[in-house]
Coordinates of C-alpha atoms and ligand atoms in Angstrom, one line a residue:
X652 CA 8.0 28.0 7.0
X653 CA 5.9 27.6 10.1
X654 CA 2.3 27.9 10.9
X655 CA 0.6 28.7 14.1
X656 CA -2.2 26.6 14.7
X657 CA -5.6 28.1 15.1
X658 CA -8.0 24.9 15.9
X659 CA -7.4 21.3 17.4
X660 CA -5.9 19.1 15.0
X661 CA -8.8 16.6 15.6
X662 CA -12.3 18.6 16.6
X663 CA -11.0 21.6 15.4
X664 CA -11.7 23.8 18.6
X665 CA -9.8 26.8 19.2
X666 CA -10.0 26.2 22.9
X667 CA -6.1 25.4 23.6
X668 CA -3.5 25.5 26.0
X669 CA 0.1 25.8 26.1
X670 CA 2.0 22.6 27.9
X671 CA 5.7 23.0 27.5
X672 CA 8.0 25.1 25.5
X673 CA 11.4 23.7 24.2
X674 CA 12.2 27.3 22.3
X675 CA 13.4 27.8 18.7
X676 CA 14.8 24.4 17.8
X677 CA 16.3 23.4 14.3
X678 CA 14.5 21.0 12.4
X679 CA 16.0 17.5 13.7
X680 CA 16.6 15.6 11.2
X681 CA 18.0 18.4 9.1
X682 CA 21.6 17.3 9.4
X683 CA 24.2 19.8 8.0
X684 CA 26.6 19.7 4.9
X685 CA 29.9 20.6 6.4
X686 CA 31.6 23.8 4.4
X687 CA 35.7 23.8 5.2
X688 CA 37.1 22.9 8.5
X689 CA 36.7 26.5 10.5
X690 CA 34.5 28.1 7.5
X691 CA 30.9 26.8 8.8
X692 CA 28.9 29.0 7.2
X693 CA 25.4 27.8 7.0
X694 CA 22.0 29.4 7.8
X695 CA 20.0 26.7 9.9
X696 CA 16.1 27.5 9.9
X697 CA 14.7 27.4 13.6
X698 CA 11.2 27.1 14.6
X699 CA 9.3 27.4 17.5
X700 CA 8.5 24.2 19.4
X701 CA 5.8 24.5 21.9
X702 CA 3.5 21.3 23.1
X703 CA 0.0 22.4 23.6
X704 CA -3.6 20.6 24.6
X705 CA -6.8 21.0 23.1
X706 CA -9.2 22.2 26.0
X707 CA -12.1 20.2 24.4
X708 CA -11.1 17.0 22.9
X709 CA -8.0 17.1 25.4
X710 CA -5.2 16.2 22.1
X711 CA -1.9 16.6 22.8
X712 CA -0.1 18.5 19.5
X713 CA 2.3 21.2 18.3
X714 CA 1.6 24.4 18.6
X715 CA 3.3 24.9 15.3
X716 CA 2.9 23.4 11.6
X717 CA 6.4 22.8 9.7
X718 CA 5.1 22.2 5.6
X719 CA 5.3 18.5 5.7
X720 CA 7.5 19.1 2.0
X721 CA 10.3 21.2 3.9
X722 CA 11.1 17.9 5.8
X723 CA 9.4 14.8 4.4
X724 CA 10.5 14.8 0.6
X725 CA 14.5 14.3 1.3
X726 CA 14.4 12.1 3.8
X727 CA 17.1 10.6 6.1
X728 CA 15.7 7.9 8.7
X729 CA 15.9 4.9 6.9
X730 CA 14.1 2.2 9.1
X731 CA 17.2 -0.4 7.9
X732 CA 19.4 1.1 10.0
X733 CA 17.3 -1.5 12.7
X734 CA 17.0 -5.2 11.8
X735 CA 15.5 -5.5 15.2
X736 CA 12.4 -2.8 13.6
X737 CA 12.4 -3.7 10.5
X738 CA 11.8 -7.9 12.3
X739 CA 9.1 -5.7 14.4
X740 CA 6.6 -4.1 11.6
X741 CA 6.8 -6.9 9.3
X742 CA 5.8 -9.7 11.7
X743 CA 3.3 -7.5 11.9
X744 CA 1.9 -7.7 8.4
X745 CA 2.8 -11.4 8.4
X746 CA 1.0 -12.0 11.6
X747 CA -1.8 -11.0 9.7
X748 CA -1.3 -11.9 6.0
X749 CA -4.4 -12.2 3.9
X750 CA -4.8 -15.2 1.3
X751 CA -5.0 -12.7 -1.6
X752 CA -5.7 -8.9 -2.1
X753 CA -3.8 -5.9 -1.5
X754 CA -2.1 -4.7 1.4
X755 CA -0.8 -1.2 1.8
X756 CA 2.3 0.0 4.5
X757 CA 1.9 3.7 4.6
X758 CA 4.9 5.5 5.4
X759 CA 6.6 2.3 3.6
X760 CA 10.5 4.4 3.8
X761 CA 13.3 2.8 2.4
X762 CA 10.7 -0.6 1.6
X763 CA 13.0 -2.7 4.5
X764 CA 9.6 -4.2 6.1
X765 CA 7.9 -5.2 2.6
X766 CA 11.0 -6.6 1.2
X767 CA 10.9 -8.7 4.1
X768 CA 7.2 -9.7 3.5
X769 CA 8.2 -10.1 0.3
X770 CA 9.8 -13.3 1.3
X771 CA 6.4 -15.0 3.1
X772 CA 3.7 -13.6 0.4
X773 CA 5.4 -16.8 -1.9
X774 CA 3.3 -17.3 -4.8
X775 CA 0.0 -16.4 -3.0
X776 CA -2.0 -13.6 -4.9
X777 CA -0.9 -10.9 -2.3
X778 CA -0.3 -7.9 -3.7
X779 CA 2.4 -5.1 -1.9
X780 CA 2.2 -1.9 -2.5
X781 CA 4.4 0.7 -0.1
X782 CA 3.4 4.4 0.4
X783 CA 5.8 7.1 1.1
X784 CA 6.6 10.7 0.1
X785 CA 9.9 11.0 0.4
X786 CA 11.7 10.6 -3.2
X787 CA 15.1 9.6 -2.1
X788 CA 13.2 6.5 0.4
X789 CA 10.9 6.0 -2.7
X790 CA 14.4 5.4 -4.9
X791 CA 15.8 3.4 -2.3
X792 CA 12.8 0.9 -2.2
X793 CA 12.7 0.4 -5.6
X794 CA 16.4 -1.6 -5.6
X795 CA 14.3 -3.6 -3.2
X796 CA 11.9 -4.4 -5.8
X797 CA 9.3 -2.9 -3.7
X798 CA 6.2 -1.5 -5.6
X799 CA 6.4 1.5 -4.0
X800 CA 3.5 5.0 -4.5
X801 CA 5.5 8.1 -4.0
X802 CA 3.1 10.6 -2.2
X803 CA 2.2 11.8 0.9
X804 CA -0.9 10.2 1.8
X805 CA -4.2 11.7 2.1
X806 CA -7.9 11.1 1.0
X807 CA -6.9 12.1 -2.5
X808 CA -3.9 9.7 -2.6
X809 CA -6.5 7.1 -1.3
X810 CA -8.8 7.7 -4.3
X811 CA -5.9 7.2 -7.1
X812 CA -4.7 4.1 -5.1
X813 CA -8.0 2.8 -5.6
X814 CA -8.4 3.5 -8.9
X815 CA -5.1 1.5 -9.6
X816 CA -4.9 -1.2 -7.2
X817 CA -8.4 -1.7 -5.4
X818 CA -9.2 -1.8 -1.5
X819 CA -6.6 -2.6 0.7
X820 CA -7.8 -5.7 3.0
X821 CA -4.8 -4.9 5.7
X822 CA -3.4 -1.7 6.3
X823 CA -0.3 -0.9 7.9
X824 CA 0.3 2.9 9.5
X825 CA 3.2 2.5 12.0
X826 CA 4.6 5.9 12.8
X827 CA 3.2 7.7 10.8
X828 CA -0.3 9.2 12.4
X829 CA 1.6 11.6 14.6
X830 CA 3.4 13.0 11.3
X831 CA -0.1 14.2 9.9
X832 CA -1.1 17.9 10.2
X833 CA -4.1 17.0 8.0
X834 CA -5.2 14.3 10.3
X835 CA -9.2 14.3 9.1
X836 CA -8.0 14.4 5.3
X837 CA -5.7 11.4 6.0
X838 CA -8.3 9.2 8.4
X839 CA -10.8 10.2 5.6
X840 CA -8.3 8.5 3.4
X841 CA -7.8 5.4 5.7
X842 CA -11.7 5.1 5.6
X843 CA -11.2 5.0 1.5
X844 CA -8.4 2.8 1.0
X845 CA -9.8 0.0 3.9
X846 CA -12.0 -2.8 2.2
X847 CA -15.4 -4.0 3.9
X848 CA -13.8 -6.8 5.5
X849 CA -10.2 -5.0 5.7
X850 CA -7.9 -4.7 8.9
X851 CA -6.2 -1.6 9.5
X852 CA -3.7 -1.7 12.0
X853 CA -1.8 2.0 13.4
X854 CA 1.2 1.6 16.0
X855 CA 1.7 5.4 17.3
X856 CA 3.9 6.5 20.3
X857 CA 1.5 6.5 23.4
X858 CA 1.3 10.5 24.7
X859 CA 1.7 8.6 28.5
X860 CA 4.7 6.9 27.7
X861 CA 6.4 10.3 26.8
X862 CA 5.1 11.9 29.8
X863 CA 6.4 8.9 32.6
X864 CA 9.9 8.1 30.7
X865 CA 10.5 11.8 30.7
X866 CA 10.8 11.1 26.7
X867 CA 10.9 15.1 25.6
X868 CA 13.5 14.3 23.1
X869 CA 11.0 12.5 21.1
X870 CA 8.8 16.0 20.9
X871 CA 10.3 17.9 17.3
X872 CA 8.7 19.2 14.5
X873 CA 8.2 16.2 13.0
X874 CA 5.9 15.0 15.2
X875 CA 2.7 16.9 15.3
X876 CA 0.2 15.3 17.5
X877 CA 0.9 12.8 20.5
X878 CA -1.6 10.3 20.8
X879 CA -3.7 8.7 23.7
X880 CA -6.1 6.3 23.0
X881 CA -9.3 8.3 23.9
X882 CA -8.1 10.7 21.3
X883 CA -7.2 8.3 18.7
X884 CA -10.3 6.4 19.1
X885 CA -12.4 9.6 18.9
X886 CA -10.8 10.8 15.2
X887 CA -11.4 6.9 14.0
X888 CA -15.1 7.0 15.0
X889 CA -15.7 10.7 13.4
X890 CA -14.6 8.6 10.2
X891 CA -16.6 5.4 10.4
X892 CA -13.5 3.9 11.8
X893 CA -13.5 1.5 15.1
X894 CA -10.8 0.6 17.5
X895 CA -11.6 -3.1 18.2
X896 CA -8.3 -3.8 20.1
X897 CA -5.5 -1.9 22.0
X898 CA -2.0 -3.2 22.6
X899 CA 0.8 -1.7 24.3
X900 CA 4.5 -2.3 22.7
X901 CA 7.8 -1.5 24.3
X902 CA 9.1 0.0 20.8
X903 CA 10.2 3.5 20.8
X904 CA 9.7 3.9 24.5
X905 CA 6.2 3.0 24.6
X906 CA 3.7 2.6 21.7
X907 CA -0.3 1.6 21.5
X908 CA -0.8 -0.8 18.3
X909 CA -4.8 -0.4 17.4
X910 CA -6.9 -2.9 15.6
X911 CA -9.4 -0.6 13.1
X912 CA -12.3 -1.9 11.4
X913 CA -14.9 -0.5 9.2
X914 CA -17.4 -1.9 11.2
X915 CA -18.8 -3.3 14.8
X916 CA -18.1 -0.3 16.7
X917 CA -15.3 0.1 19.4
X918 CA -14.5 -2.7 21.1
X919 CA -11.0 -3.1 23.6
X920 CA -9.7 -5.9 24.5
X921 CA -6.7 -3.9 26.3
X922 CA -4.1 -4.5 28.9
X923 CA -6.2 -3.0 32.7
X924 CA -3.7 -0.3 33.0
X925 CA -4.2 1.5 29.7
X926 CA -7.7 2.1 30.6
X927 CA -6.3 4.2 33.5
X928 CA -4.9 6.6 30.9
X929 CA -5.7 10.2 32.6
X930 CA -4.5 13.1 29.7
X931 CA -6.4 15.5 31.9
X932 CA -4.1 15.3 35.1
X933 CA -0.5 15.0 34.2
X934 CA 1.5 18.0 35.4
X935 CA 3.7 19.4 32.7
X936 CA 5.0 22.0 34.5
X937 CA 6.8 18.8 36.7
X938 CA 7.6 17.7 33.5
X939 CA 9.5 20.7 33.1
X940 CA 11.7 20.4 35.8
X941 CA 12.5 17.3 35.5
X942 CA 13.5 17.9 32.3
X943 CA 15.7 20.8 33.4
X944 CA 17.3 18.3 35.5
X945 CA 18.3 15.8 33.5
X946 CA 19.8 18.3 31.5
X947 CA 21.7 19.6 34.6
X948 CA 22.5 16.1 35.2
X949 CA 23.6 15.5 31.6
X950 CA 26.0 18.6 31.2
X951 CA 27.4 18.4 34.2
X952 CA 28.7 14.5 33.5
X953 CA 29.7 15.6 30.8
X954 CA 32.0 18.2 32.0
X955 CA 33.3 15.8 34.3
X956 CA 34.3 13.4 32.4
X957 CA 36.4 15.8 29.7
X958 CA 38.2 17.5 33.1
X959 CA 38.8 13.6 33.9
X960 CA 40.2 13.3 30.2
X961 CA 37.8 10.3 29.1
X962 CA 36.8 10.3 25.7
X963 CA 33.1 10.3 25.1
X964 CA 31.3 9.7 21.6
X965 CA 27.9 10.0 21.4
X966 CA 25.7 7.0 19.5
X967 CA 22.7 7.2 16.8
X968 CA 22.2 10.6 14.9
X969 CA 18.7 10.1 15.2
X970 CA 15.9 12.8 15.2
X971 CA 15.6 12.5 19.1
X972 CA 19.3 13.1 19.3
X973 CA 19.2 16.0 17.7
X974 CA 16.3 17.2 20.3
X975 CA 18.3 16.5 23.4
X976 CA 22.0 17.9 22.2
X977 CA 19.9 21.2 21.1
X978 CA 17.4 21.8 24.6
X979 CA 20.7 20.7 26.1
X980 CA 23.1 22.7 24.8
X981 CA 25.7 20.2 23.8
X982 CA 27.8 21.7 21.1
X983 CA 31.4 20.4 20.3
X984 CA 33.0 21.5 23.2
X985 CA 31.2 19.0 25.3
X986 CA 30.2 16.0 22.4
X987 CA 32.3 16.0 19.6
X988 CA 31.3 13.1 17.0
X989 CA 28.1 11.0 16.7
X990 CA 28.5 7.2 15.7
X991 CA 25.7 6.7 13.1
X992 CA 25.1 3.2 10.9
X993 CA 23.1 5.7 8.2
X994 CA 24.6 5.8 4.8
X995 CA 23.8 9.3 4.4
X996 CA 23.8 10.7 7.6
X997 CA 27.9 10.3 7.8
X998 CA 30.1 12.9 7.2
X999 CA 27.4 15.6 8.2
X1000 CA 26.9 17.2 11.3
X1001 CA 24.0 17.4 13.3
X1002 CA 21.3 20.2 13.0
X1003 CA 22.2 23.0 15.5
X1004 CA 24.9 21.3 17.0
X1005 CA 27.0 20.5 15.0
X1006 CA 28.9 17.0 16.0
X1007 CA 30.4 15.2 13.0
X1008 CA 28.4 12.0 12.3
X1009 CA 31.1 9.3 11.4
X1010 CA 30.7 5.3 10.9
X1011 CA 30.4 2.9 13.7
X1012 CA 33.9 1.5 11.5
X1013 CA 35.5 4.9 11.3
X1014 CA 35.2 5.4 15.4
X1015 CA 38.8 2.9 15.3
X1016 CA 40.6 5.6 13.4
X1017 CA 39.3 8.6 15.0
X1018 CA 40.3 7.8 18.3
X1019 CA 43.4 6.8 16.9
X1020 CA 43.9 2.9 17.6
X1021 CA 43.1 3.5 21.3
X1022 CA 41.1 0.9 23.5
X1023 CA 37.6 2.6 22.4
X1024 CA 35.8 5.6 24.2
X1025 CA 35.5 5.3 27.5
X1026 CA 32.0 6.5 27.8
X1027 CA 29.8 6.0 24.4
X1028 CA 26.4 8.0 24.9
X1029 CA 23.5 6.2 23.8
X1030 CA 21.2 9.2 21.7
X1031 CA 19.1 6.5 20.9
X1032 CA 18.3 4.8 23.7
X1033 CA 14.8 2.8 22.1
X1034 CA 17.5 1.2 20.3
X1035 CA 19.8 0.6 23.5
X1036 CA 20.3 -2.8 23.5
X1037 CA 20.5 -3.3 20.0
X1038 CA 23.5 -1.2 20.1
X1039 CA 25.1 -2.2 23.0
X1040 CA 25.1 -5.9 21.9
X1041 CA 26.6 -4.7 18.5
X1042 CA 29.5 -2.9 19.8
X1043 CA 29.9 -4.6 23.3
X1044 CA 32.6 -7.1 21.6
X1045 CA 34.6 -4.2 19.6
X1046 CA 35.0 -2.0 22.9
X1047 CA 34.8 -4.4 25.7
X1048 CA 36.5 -1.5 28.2
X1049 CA 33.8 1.2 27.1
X1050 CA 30.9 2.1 29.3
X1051 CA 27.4 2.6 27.7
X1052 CA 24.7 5.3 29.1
X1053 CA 21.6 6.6 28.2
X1054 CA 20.8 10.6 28.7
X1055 CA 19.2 9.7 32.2
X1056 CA 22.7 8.6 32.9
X1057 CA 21.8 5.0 33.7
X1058 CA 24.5 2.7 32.3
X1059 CA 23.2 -0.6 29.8
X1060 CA 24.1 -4.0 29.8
X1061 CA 22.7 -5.8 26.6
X1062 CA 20.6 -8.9 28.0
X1063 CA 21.7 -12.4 26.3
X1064 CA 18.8 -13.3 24.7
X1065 CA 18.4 -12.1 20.8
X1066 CA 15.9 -9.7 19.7
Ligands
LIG2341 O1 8.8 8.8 14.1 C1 9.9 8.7 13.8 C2 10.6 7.5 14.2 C3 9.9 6.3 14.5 O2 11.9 7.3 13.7 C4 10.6 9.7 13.0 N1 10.0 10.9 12.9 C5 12.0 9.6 12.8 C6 12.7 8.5 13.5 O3 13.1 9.0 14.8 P1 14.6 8.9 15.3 O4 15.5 9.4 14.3 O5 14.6 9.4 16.7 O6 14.6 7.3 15.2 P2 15.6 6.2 15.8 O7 15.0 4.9 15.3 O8 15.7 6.3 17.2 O9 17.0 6.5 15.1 C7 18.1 5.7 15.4 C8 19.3 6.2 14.8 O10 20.4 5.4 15.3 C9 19.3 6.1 13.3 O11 20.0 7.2 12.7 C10 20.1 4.8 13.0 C11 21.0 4.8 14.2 N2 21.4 3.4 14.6 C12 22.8 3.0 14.6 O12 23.6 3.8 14.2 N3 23.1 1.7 14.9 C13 20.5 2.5 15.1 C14 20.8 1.3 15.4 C15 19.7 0.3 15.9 C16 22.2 0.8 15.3 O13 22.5 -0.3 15.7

């Protein structure tokens, strides 16, 4: 079910305007059970997908409110499938590891980043708890011994998390903010859960980021609001929450990581050009056709390369892949399998679609002993590299492109 929204997710204005439209989309992570060969037969729910901007407080959100329970409580991102992110969001928490306490990760998945922690926290009096509502994740951390709250989070989860455990002195939220249709409810919560003295750190994809690298793959249901800083600052402050410090990250194509305390009021210490960050000016109807191009672009390599007989696989089933085969229009004729490292994502096809996700091990038998592809397509290109230097070695004779159609070359150096 979908909802059309009636006020700004943040000042609750009903003052908004439409941005860009990517139609009736699938949800993207909803991969599909296959039926018999030839007998697909399955009813995929669409829903409309429309960007919009809040005249007022100038938020950039969806125009359109998926329940949170139709695609949160079976979930099938794991963040393991990326040692290189996993590395990321715990040197986080280690970077800033209290003596003793508790310390929360909310939207804690498969518990990958506090079983890491796990290993530095020693015999200290630091106590981990994860937060997460999806039941299969929930499972899935606790083979990792990870103490784990199943629940979507919100000011009432805050309260029984209290009750149980106590404040939180650091707070980890990476991700997870743009998920939130509730977004006062959950700040209201962060304000809750955060001690006195407490750090709460939030990593979100920066709404400018998405705009420059032309990122509209990374626009899906999921993802309800698309932060800038102004924005994000404004819903901390209506909650007694301050942004002390703003740093940009090149994870996921561009995110802001904020420093939130309790107290002391706002106070940057930011990179110069973040401060430049105009959500008022950016042209989306430019956005638009540059989109259209690169899906031009896209197709029409494609095409060329199957009328040139070159075998071409696409790599990571991820949500954002799912975005850009479906605006695209890449069915089976054009893409026909999806390499995906996911457990559970293998043997399915993706939402809309419909390209069978196989193992990076099972690619060797598909294409029947041959040299490799000659052209893998790199879905997830935040991960590029990563990839690239994986499988670089296996298919030394295979060419490696993004959806922009610009060709990678892992760098040396290690993650
Ligand atoms: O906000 C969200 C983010 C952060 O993660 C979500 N709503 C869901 C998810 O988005 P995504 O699915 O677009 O995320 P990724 O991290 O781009 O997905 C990568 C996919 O590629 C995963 O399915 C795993 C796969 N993968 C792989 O097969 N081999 C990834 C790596 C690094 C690999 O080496």
């Amino acid at each position: 079910m979908s909802i059309e929204l009636s006020k700004c997710r943040i000042c609750e204005s009903s003052n908004i305007t439409d941005l860009f439209d990517l139609g009736e989309q699938p949800l993207a992570n909803a991969l599909v059970y296959p039926v018999l060969p030839g007998q697909l037969n399955v009813s995929e729910p669409k829903y409309p997908l429309v960007l919009v901007q809040c005249e007022d407080c100038k938020h950039i959100q969806l125009k359109h409110t998926v329940t949170p329970e139709e695609m949160f409580v079976d979930y099938h991102f794991h963040t393991a499938s990326s040692p290189r992110m996993v590395r990321h969001f715990a040197s986080i928490i280690n970077k800033f590891l209290p003596k003793d306490g508790l310390v929360v990760e909310i939207g804690s998945n498969d518990g990958s980043v506090l079983e890491e922690v796990t290993n530095n926290v020693g015999t200290s009096d630091v106590r981990l708890l994860g937060i997460d509502p999806s039941r299969n994740l929930c499972d899935e951390a606790f083979t990792r011994k990870v103490a784990t709250h199943c629940a979507f989070f919100s000011k009432e989860t805050a309260q029984g998390v209290v009750g149980l455990y106590g404040k939180a002195k650091l707070v980890l939220c990476a991700n997870v903010l743009g998920h939130v249709p509730d977004l006062n409810d959950f700040v209201a919560g962060l304000k809750l859960l955060l001690a006195d003295d407490g750090l709460l750190i939030i990593e979100v994809p920066h709404v400018l980021e998405l705009y420059d690298r032309l990122a509209f793959d990374t626009i899906y249901h999921e993802h309800v609001s698309y932060f800038s800083i102004k924005c994000l600052t404004e819903l901390m402050n209506k909650h007694g929450l301050y942004v002390t410090c703003v740093e940009k990250q090149e994870v996921h194509g561009g995110t802001i990581r904020c420093h939130i305390r309790s107290h002391g009021g706002n106070g940057w210490s930011v990179i110069p050009d973040i401060l430049r960050e105009d959500i008022v000016n950016l042209d989306w109807h430019y956005f638009e056709v540059q989109v259209g191009l690169l899906k031009y672009k896209l197709r029409s390599a494609l095409a060329n390369m199957m009328l040139e007989g070159k075998q071409v696989v696409g790599y990571g089933a991820a949500a954002k892949a799912a975005v850009l085969l479906n605006y695209c229009n890449i069915t089976t004729d054009l893409l026909q399998y999806v390499v995906d490292c996911t457990w559970d994502k293998q043997g399915k096809l993706m939402p809309g679609t419909h390209q069978k996700v196989i193992a990076p091990e099972k690619l060797w038998d598909i294409l029947q002993q041959q040299a490799g592809p000659e052209v893998m397509l790199i879905l997830a290109w935040n991960h590029a590299e990563e990839i690239v230097r994986k499988e670089q070695n296996k298919y030394p004779n295979t060419t490696f492109i993004t959806p922009d159609l610009i060709t990678v070359q892992a760098r040396a150096q290690k993650d």
